[in-house]
Amino acid sequence: MKPIQMVDLKQQYFKIKNEIDAAVLGVIDSSIFIGGPQVNTFAQNLSQYLGAKHVIPCANGTDALQIAMMALGLEPGDEVITPSFTYVATTEVIALLRLKPVFVEVDTKTFCVEPKAIRKAITSKTKAIVPVHLYGHSAKMEEIMVIAKEHNLFVIEDNAQAIGGDYYFKNGTVKKTGIIGDIGCTSFFPSKNLGCYGDGGAMCTNDDEIAEKLKMIANHGQSKRYYHDMVGCNSRLDALQAAILNIKLPLLDSYIDARRKAADFYDNAFAGNEKITIPYRADYCKHVFHQYTIILEDVDRQGLVDFLAQKSIPSMLYYPVPAHRQKMFASFGGSNFALEKTDWLTERVISLPIHTELDEEQQNFITGKVLEFVNK
Ligand SMILES: *Cc1c(COP(=O)(O)O)cnc(C)c1O
């Protein structure tokens, strides 16, 4: 059996080695390392794939979120509604810009922010909502957009874990996640569903004015060369990463299929087990399984992690501490938030290996060991 990894980037690379190597060497040969045709082509390719009018590449997913908040003109003290049950980047940029994170509950089934909780958290200072499509499952965007419209709020989708996912609206419209709100932000961190070989990220929007601002802010607030109209930052996707992404983007749908197949295998193995809740798949979206995360009840979770590790099976706790309990947010009143469901999930979730190269032999071994421990 091949060794089991949380994400097997090496095996994935071997399947496309010739194309990747040629593309990387091509960039080096051209010596156009920053900007240039590979980056422009990738922005076009991704906007076509997503059905977004504009895609603005940037240096990483965290920058994408930060630049999005800057472009929407959010001011210090403005309140931004966000789940606490997410990766730190989502909430960190809110604090970095001196905005006020307002942490709300997630649905214990989908792990995503609850529209009802958003409604309750709205005050006169609320300016934006940041739904996170956690683990590859979309938040309830149709309801969230209704709330945003009613209260005149911006919506920034954190699509870092769900690129390629579909959202099914009640009237039959289908859209990719990330293009439903005002701005969608994504990451090409190597382990993400569409990963490059370093850092990378992108923002997308259908709004021309917002697109211009995003572009300017990512490039030192520059309107034309050496004329800087606003304070920005330096956030670029480099040409090597863009060249790699140009090869991997056409494979994204097949990567998603492979992840969904692996998820089906796990689902079948765990179905009906009283101590394991398999990932919920709401009928309003297509889950792209960035993570395969189960909820354990009456199981010694750390014991399971250790038991699996002994058998060379990696597993992860995403995330062991929710944002509102991080020291980082102490001065933002993090501990004032009472988020029972978030705490409940934090103590019970565990993510198993899922990636494009996982085979049945490996999955049989993993599920066998998980069940051996859980049922003992
Ligand atoms: C990965 C990730 C980010 C940040 O992306 P980076 O490219 O690592 O900066 C933001 N939000 C979520 C939910 C993520 O998973």
Tab-separated table of C-alpha atoms and ligand atoms in Angstrom:
chain	number	residue	atom	x	y	z
A	1	MET	CA	0.000	0.000	0.000
A	2	LYS	CA	1.211	3.494	-0.795
A	3	PRO	CA	1.932	5.591	2.306
A	4	ILE	CA	-1.150	7.603	3.315
A	5	GLN	CA	-0.900	11.389	3.303
A	6	MET	CA	-3.437	13.992	4.353
A	7	VAL	CA	-2.904	15.410	0.831
A	8	ASP	CA	-0.718	13.610	-1.698
A	9	LEU	CA	0.738	16.385	-3.825
A	10	LYS	CA	3.620	14.311	-5.110
A	11	GLN	CA	1.494	11.588	-6.724
A	12	GLN	CA	-0.712	14.251	-8.241
A	13	TYR	CA	2.332	16.025	-9.674
A	14	PHE	CA	3.719	12.826	-11.216
A	15	LYS	CA	0.590	12.485	-13.342
A	16	ILE	CA	1.139	15.904	-14.940
A	17	LYS	CA	4.906	16.144	-14.572
A	18	ASN	CA	5.670	16.648	-18.257
A	19	GLU	CA	3.244	19.536	-18.700
A	20	ILE	CA	4.178	21.182	-15.407
A	21	ASP	CA	7.911	20.907	-15.998
A	22	ALA	CA	7.567	22.359	-19.497
A	23	ALA	CA	5.409	25.223	-18.254
A	24	VAL	CA	7.791	26.090	-15.417
A	25	LEU	CA	10.805	25.959	-17.719
A	26	GLY	CA	8.880	28.041	-20.237
A	27	VAL	CA	8.396	30.816	-17.696
A	28	ILE	CA	12.050	30.723	-16.701
A	29	ASP	CA	13.030	30.772	-20.350
A	30	SER	CA	10.807	33.804	-20.982
A	31	SER	CA	12.124	35.407	-17.790
A	32	ILE	CA	8.797	37.162	-17.357
A	33	PHE	CA	8.428	36.355	-13.685
A	34	ILE	CA	5.964	39.009	-12.550
A	35	GLY	CA	2.765	39.681	-14.474
A	36	GLY	CA	2.828	38.817	-18.154
A	37	PRO	CA	0.906	36.396	-20.337
A	38	GLN	CA	0.661	33.442	-17.912
A	39	VAL	CA	-0.950	35.599	-15.226
A	40	ASN	CA	-3.315	37.305	-17.662
A	41	THR	CA	-4.297	33.996	-19.224
A	42	PHE	CA	-4.971	32.483	-15.837
A	43	ALA	CA	-7.193	35.405	-14.811
A	44	GLN	CA	-9.161	34.920	-18.042
A	45	ASN	CA	-9.332	31.143	-17.671
A	46	LEU	CA	-10.545	31.357	-14.092
A	47	SER	CA	-13.138	34.028	-14.843
A	48	GLN	CA	-14.483	31.816	-17.609
A	49	TYR	CA	-14.549	28.764	-15.337
A	50	LEU	CA	-16.309	30.589	-12.517
A	51	GLY	CA	-18.582	32.655	-14.713
A	52	ALA	CA	-17.212	35.792	-13.069
A	53	LYS	CA	-16.812	39.030	-14.979
A	54	HIS	CA	-13.492	39.838	-13.299
A	55	VAL	CA	-10.780	37.777	-11.649
A	56	ILE	CA	-7.936	39.605	-9.946
A	57	PRO	CA	-5.083	37.298	-8.948
A	58	CYS	CA	-3.108	38.107	-5.802
A	59	ALA	CA	-0.450	36.641	-3.539
A	60	ASN	CA	-2.564	34.411	-1.282
A	61	GLY	CA	-6.054	33.858	0.081
A	62	THR	CA	-5.486	35.941	3.188
A	63	ASP	CA	-4.495	38.938	1.069
A	64	ALA	CA	-7.558	38.360	-1.099
A	65	LEU	CA	-9.800	38.750	1.951
A	66	GLN	CA	-7.902	41.812	3.168
A	67	ILE	CA	-7.933	43.542	-0.205
A	68	ALA	CA	-11.645	42.766	-0.579
A	69	MET	CA	-12.400	44.483	2.724
A	70	MET	CA	-10.238	47.461	1.736
A	71	ALA	CA	-11.920	47.797	-1.648
A	72	LEU	CA	-15.380	47.939	-0.102
A	73	GLY	CA	-14.321	50.971	1.897
A	74	LEU	CA	-14.831	49.406	5.303
A	75	GLU	CA	-13.653	51.765	8.067
A	76	PRO	CA	-12.203	51.074	11.522
A	77	GLY	CA	-15.006	50.217	13.915
A	78	ASP	CA	-17.315	48.861	11.222
A	79	GLU	CA	-18.754	45.505	12.189
A	80	VAL	CA	-18.142	42.447	10.053
A	81	ILE	CA	-20.148	39.294	10.697
A	82	THR	CA	-18.115	36.098	10.430
A	83	PRO	CA	-18.285	32.550	11.709
A	84	SER	CA	-15.893	31.741	14.533
A	85	PHE	CA	-15.591	28.177	13.246
A	86	THR	CA	-13.145	28.865	10.392
A	87	TYR	CA	-9.471	29.124	9.568
A	88	VAL	CA	-7.815	32.072	11.280
A	89	ALA	CA	-7.238	34.025	8.052
A	90	THR	CA	-10.933	34.890	7.644
A	91	THR	CA	-11.172	36.640	10.976
A	92	GLU	CA	-7.596	37.884	11.260
A	93	VAL	CA	-7.866	40.330	8.367
A	94	ILE	CA	-10.961	41.861	9.965
A	95	ALA	CA	-8.924	42.614	13.069
A	96	LEU	CA	-5.888	43.712	11.063
A	97	LEU	CA	-7.964	46.435	9.390
A	98	ARG	CA	-9.291	47.478	12.814
A	99	LEU	CA	-12.780	46.418	11.879
A	100	LYS	CA	-14.829	44.658	14.524
A	101	PRO	CA	-15.317	40.919	14.086
A	102	VAL	CA	-18.783	39.828	15.168
A	103	PHE	CA	-18.616	36.072	15.590
A	104	VAL	CA	-21.735	34.055	14.894
A	105	GLU	CA	-22.806	30.439	15.055
A	106	VAL	CA	-22.566	27.812	12.388
A	107	ASP	CA	-25.027	25.081	11.517
A	108	THR	CA	-23.784	21.853	13.091
A	109	LYS	CA	-24.791	19.953	9.955
A	110	THR	CA	-23.072	22.021	7.265
A	111	PHE	CA	-20.374	23.656	9.455
A	112	CYS	CA	-21.301	26.935	7.745
A	113	VAL	CA	-22.628	30.192	9.108
A	114	GLU	CA	-26.345	30.237	9.962
A	115	PRO	CA	-28.510	32.883	8.264
A	116	LYS	CA	-30.598	33.139	11.433
A	117	ALA	CA	-27.508	33.901	13.503
A	118	ILE	CA	-26.451	36.560	11.000
A	119	ARG	CA	-29.816	38.281	11.288
A	120	LYS	CA	-29.562	38.423	15.070
A	121	ALA	CA	-26.063	39.900	14.956
A	122	ILE	CA	-26.896	42.867	12.722
A	123	THR	CA	-26.569	46.334	14.294
A	124	SER	CA	-26.449	49.857	12.864
A	125	LYS	CA	-22.665	49.433	12.544
A	126	THR	CA	-22.753	46.211	10.528
A	127	LYS	CA	-21.222	46.676	7.080
A	128	ALA	CA	-20.382	43.235	5.789
A	129	ILE	CA	-20.901	39.507	6.097
A	130	VAL	CA	-18.139	36.981	5.395
A	131	PRO	CA	-19.648	33.529	4.843
A	132	VAL	CA	-17.063	30.739	4.708
A	133	HIS	CA	-17.738	27.692	2.545
A	134	LEU	CA	-16.045	25.451	5.050
A	135	TYR	CA	-14.544	22.092	4.049
A	136	GLY	CA	-15.977	22.595	0.554
A	137	HIS	CA	-19.647	22.898	1.518
A	138	SER	CA	-21.332	26.166	0.602
A	139	ALA	CA	-22.967	28.412	3.159
A	140	LYS	CA	-26.657	29.185	2.536
A	141	MET	CA	-25.921	31.958	0.074
A	142	GLU	CA	-29.422	32.537	-1.235
A	143	GLU	CA	-30.717	33.391	2.256
A	144	ILE	CA	-27.576	35.355	3.103
A	145	MET	CA	-27.949	37.521	-0.001
A	146	VAL	CA	-31.555	38.310	0.957
A	147	ILE	CA	-30.423	39.457	4.403
A	148	ALA	CA	-27.589	41.489	2.883
A	149	LYS	CA	-29.961	43.228	0.494
A	150	GLU	CA	-32.455	44.027	3.247
A	151	HIS	CA	-29.780	45.623	5.416
A	152	ASN	CA	-27.573	47.030	2.686
A	153	LEU	CA	-24.552	44.911	3.615
A	154	PHE	CA	-21.628	43.714	1.544
A	155	VAL	CA	-20.997	40.000	1.212
A	156	ILE	CA	-17.456	38.668	0.843
A	157	GLU	CA	-17.359	34.918	0.251
A	158	ASP	CA	-14.405	33.054	1.699
A	159	ASN	CA	-14.200	30.480	-1.067
A	160	ALA	CA	-10.710	29.221	-0.201
A	161	GLN	CA	-11.991	25.713	0.515
A	162	ALA	CA	-14.786	25.461	-2.035
A	163	ILE	CA	-13.492	26.553	-5.431
A	164	GLY	CA	-15.387	24.705	-8.140
A	165	GLY	CA	-18.464	24.114	-5.999
A	166	ASP	CA	-21.923	24.738	-7.442
A	167	TYR	CA	-24.797	26.549	-5.772
A	168	TYR	CA	-28.371	25.706	-6.786
A	169	PHE	CA	-30.838	28.564	-6.383
A	170	LYS	CA	-34.507	27.857	-5.757
A	171	ASN	CA	-35.469	29.158	-9.213
A	172	GLY	CA	-33.132	26.670	-10.889
A	173	THR	CA	-30.192	29.020	-11.457
A	174	VAL	CA	-26.809	27.399	-10.876
A	175	LYS	CA	-23.759	29.471	-9.960
A	176	LYS	CA	-20.248	28.661	-8.838
A	177	THR	CA	-19.512	29.495	-5.225
A	178	GLY	CA	-17.489	32.686	-4.931
A	179	ILE	CA	-19.449	34.670	-7.515
A	180	ILE	CA	-22.653	35.067	-5.530
A	181	GLY	CA	-21.586	37.778	-3.086
A	182	ASP	CA	-19.993	41.141	-3.949
A	183	ILE	CA	-16.510	39.629	-3.902
A	184	GLY	CA	-15.319	36.023	-3.736
A	185	CYS	CA	-11.883	35.242	-2.339
A	186	THR	CA	-9.906	32.110	-2.901
A	187	SER	CA	-6.518	30.571	-2.180
A	188	PHE	CA	-4.198	28.428	-4.280
A	189	PHE	CA	-2.210	27.177	-1.289
A	190	PRO	CA	-0.772	23.804	-2.415
A	191	SER	CA	-3.225	21.684	-0.432
A	192	LYS	CA	-6.345	23.540	-1.586
A	193	ASN	CA	-8.561	21.925	-4.231
A	194	LEU	CA	-6.872	24.050	-6.888
A	195	GLY	CA	-3.375	24.396	-5.501
A	196	CYS	CA	-0.243	25.912	-6.988
A	197	TYR	CA	3.343	25.142	-5.913
A	198	GLY	CA	3.727	27.993	-3.488
A	199	ASP	CA	1.377	30.759	-2.418
A	200	GLY	CA	-1.346	32.215	-4.568
A	201	GLY	CA	-4.832	33.648	-4.364
A	202	ALA	CA	-7.514	35.492	-6.286
A	203	MET	CA	-10.562	37.692	-5.928
A	204	CYS	CA	-13.515	37.671	-8.247
A	205	THR	CA	-16.416	40.030	-8.774
A	206	ASN	CA	-19.041	40.941	-11.327
A	207	ASP	CA	-18.868	44.642	-10.445
A	208	ASP	CA	-16.649	46.775	-12.699
A	209	GLU	CA	-15.991	49.460	-10.099
A	210	ILE	CA	-15.096	47.001	-7.374
A	211	ALA	CA	-12.814	45.161	-9.817
A	212	GLU	CA	-10.905	48.367	-10.559
A	213	LYS	CA	-10.433	49.007	-6.838
A	214	LEU	CA	-9.297	45.460	-6.148
A	215	LYS	CA	-6.739	45.746	-8.933
A	216	MET	CA	-5.469	49.087	-7.691
A	217	ILE	CA	-5.210	48.080	-4.062
A	218	ALA	CA	-3.335	44.884	-4.909
A	219	ASN	CA	-0.880	47.070	-6.810
A	220	HIS	CA	0.073	49.810	-4.316
A	221	GLY	CA	-3.093	51.821	-4.981
A	222	GLN	CA	-1.695	52.661	-8.385
A	223	SER	CA	-3.974	54.136	-11.071
A	224	LYS	CA	-1.220	54.600	-13.622
A	225	ARG	CA	2.451	53.900	-13.243
A	226	TYR	CA	3.878	55.796	-10.237
A	227	TYR	CA	0.577	57.570	-9.546
A	228	HIS	CA	-0.928	56.214	-6.343
A	229	ASP	CA	-4.501	57.216	-5.558
A	230	MET	CA	-5.045	55.209	-2.403
A	231	VAL	CA	-3.115	53.215	0.159
A	232	GLY	CA	-2.793	49.678	-1.107
A	233	CYS	CA	-0.410	46.799	-0.755
A	234	ASN	CA	1.776	44.595	-2.896
A	235	SER	CA	0.009	41.351	-3.643
A	236	ARG	CA	0.789	39.461	-6.831
A	237	LEU	CA	0.394	35.956	-8.161
A	238	ASP	CA	3.732	35.233	-9.805
A	239	ALA	CA	4.088	33.899	-13.326
A	240	LEU	CA	5.448	30.479	-12.279
A	241	GLN	CA	2.400	29.858	-10.113
A	242	ALA	CA	0.080	31.114	-12.850
A	243	ALA	CA	1.701	28.753	-15.374
A	244	ILE	CA	1.145	25.823	-12.998
A	245	LEU	CA	-2.448	26.899	-12.388
A	246	ASN	CA	-3.080	27.151	-16.127
A	247	ILE	CA	-2.321	23.437	-16.320
A	248	LYS	CA	-4.235	22.467	-13.200
A	249	LEU	CA	-7.419	24.526	-13.711
A	250	PRO	CA	-8.698	22.283	-16.559
A	251	LEU	CA	-8.234	19.338	-14.163
A	252	LEU	CA	-10.151	20.910	-11.281
A	253	ASP	CA	-13.461	19.220	-12.105
A	254	SER	CA	-11.789	15.815	-12.285
A	255	TYR	CA	-10.035	16.568	-8.983
A	256	ILE	CA	-13.406	17.384	-7.444
A	257	ASP	CA	-14.857	14.123	-8.811
A	258	ALA	CA	-11.992	12.172	-7.234
A	259	ARG	CA	-12.569	13.873	-3.868
A	260	ARG	CA	-16.303	13.210	-4.043
A	261	LYS	CA	-15.644	9.564	-4.875
A	262	ALA	CA	-13.351	9.256	-1.867
A	263	ALA	CA	-16.053	10.936	0.268
A	264	ASP	CA	-18.647	8.417	-1.016
A	265	PHE	CA	-16.371	5.570	0.020
A	266	TYR	CA	-16.012	6.962	3.539
A	267	ASP	CA	-19.755	7.678	3.733
A	268	ASN	CA	-20.582	4.081	2.853
A	269	ALA	CA	-18.145	2.681	5.376
A	270	PHE	CA	-19.385	4.885	8.223
A	271	ALA	CA	-23.107	5.010	7.369
A	272	GLY	CA	-25.282	3.900	10.247
A	273	ASN	CA	-22.520	4.045	12.862
A	274	GLU	CA	-24.025	5.697	15.930
A	275	LYS	CA	-20.835	7.389	17.000
A	276	ILE	CA	-19.944	8.881	13.643
A	277	THR	CA	-21.859	11.616	11.829
A	278	ILE	CA	-20.816	11.686	8.196
A	279	PRO	CA	-20.651	15.036	6.355
A	280	TYR	CA	-24.037	16.469	5.464
A	281	ARG	CA	-24.682	17.360	1.846
A	282	ALA	CA	-27.329	20.029	1.556
A	283	ASP	CA	-29.381	19.835	-1.629
A	284	TYR	CA	-28.670	23.523	-2.393
A	285	CYS	CA	-25.019	22.922	-3.291
A	286	LYS	CA	-22.433	20.530	-4.631
A	287	HIS	CA	-19.929	19.637	-1.927
A	288	VAL	CA	-16.342	19.663	-3.228
A	289	PHE	CA	-14.844	17.942	-0.167
A	290	HIS	CA	-11.802	20.031	0.547
A	291	GLN	CA	-11.947	18.136	3.816
A	292	TYR	CA	-13.739	14.988	4.855
A	293	THR	CA	-14.777	15.892	8.365
A	294	ILE	CA	-16.833	13.701	10.653
A	295	ILE	CA	-18.365	14.406	14.054
A	296	LEU	CA	-17.571	11.919	16.797
A	297	GLU	CA	-19.785	11.263	19.793
A	298	ASP	CA	-18.753	9.171	22.772
A	299	VAL	CA	-15.331	8.626	21.229
A	300	ASP	CA	-11.980	9.576	22.761
A	301	ARG	CA	-10.989	11.834	19.884
A	302	GLN	CA	-7.350	12.326	20.841
A	303	GLY	CA	-7.163	8.581	21.424
A	304	LEU	CA	-8.343	8.029	17.860
A	305	VAL	CA	-5.836	10.547	16.461
A	306	ASP	CA	-3.029	8.766	18.325
A	307	PHE	CA	-4.265	5.286	17.339
A	308	LEU	CA	-4.405	6.286	13.666
A	309	ALA	CA	-0.973	7.918	13.875
A	310	GLN	CA	0.446	4.616	15.187
A	311	LYS	CA	-0.882	2.981	12.026
A	312	SER	CA	0.666	5.744	9.871
A	313	ILE	CA	-2.719	7.272	9.133
A	314	PRO	CA	-2.638	11.053	9.423
A	315	SER	CA	-5.701	12.948	10.639
A	316	MET	CA	-6.297	16.574	11.542
A	317	LEU	CA	-8.450	18.637	13.870
A	318	TYR	CA	-9.742	21.570	11.839
A	319	TYR	CA	-9.815	23.635	13.984
A	320	PRO	CA	-8.917	22.897	17.587
A	321	VAL	CA	-9.683	26.428	18.835
A	322	PRO	CA	-12.447	28.586	17.343
A	323	ALA	CA	-11.616	32.202	16.498
A	324	HIS	CA	-13.530	33.761	19.389
A	325	ARG	CA	-11.385	31.785	21.848
A	326	GLN	CA	-8.053	32.722	20.277
A	327	LYS	CA	-5.793	35.055	22.283
A	328	MET	CA	-5.544	37.154	19.151
A	329	PHE	CA	-9.126	38.300	19.664
A	330	ALA	CA	-8.992	38.929	23.419
A	331	SER	CA	-8.848	42.691	22.867
A	332	PHE	CA	-11.708	42.422	20.368
A	333	GLY	CA	-14.005	40.947	22.986
A	334	GLY	CA	-13.715	37.448	21.591
A	335	SER	CA	-14.562	35.816	24.912
A	336	ASN	CA	-17.824	37.800	25.136
A	337	PHE	CA	-19.280	35.626	22.418
A	338	ALA	CA	-21.175	32.577	23.601
A	339	LEU	CA	-21.129	30.117	20.715
A	340	GLU	CA	-22.276	26.778	22.031
A	341	LYS	CA	-22.565	24.994	18.703
A	342	THR	CA	-19.155	26.194	17.619
A	343	ASP	CA	-17.612	24.948	20.868
A	344	TRP	CA	-19.514	21.675	20.541
A	345	LEU	CA	-18.168	21.100	17.030
A	346	THR	CA	-14.647	22.140	17.961
A	347	GLU	CA	-14.531	19.330	20.491
A	348	ARG	CA	-15.913	16.644	18.179
A	349	VAL	CA	-14.691	17.083	14.605
A	350	ILE	CA	-11.899	15.125	12.996
A	351	SER	CA	-10.764	15.290	9.378
A	352	LEU	CA	-9.523	12.194	7.571
A	353	PRO	CA	-7.149	12.071	4.587
A	354	ILE	CA	-8.836	13.187	1.385
A	355	HIS	CA	-7.179	14.069	-1.887
A	356	THR	CA	-7.160	13.213	-5.558
A	357	GLU	CA	-4.824	10.216	-5.294
A	358	LEU	CA	-6.449	8.245	-2.484
A	359	ASP	CA	-7.143	4.637	-3.545
A	360	GLU	CA	-9.541	1.988	-2.267
A	361	GLU	CA	-6.830	-0.036	-0.585
A	362	GLN	CA	-5.827	3.005	1.448
A	363	GLN	CA	-9.423	3.905	2.211
A	364	ASN	CA	-10.244	0.364	3.276
A	365	PHE	CA	-7.337	0.489	5.670
A	366	ILE	CA	-8.309	3.920	7.028
A	367	THR	CA	-11.995	3.101	7.531
A	368	GLY	CA	-11.101	-0.269	9.035
A	369	LYS	CA	-8.852	1.334	11.626
A	370	VAL	CA	-11.292	4.149	12.415
A	371	LEU	CA	-14.106	1.646	12.971
A	372	GLU	CA	-11.867	-0.666	14.987
A	373	PHE	CA	-11.167	2.157	17.437
A	374	VAL	CA	-14.648	3.681	17.467
A	375	ASN	CA	-16.433	0.329	17.977
A	376	LYS	CA	-14.118	-1.080	20.606
B	1	LIG	C1	-6.551	28.609	3.217
B	1	LIG	C2	-7.607	29.502	3.707
B	1	LIG	C3	-7.468	30.904	3.708
B	1	LIG	C4	-6.181	31.603	3.426
B	1	LIG	O1	-5.499	31.290	2.308
B	1	LIG	P1	-3.906	31.479	2.230
B	1	LIG	O2	-3.635	31.353	0.777
B	1	LIG	O3	-3.292	30.417	3.057
B	1	LIG	O4	-3.602	32.848	2.732
B	1	LIG	C5	-8.555	31.658	4.086
B	1	LIG	N1	-9.703	31.095	4.478
B	1	LIG	C6	-9.875	29.768	4.520
B	1	LIG	C7	-11.187	29.210	4.943
B	1	LIG	C8	-8.825	28.919	4.158
B	1	LIG	O5	-8.998	27.600	4.213
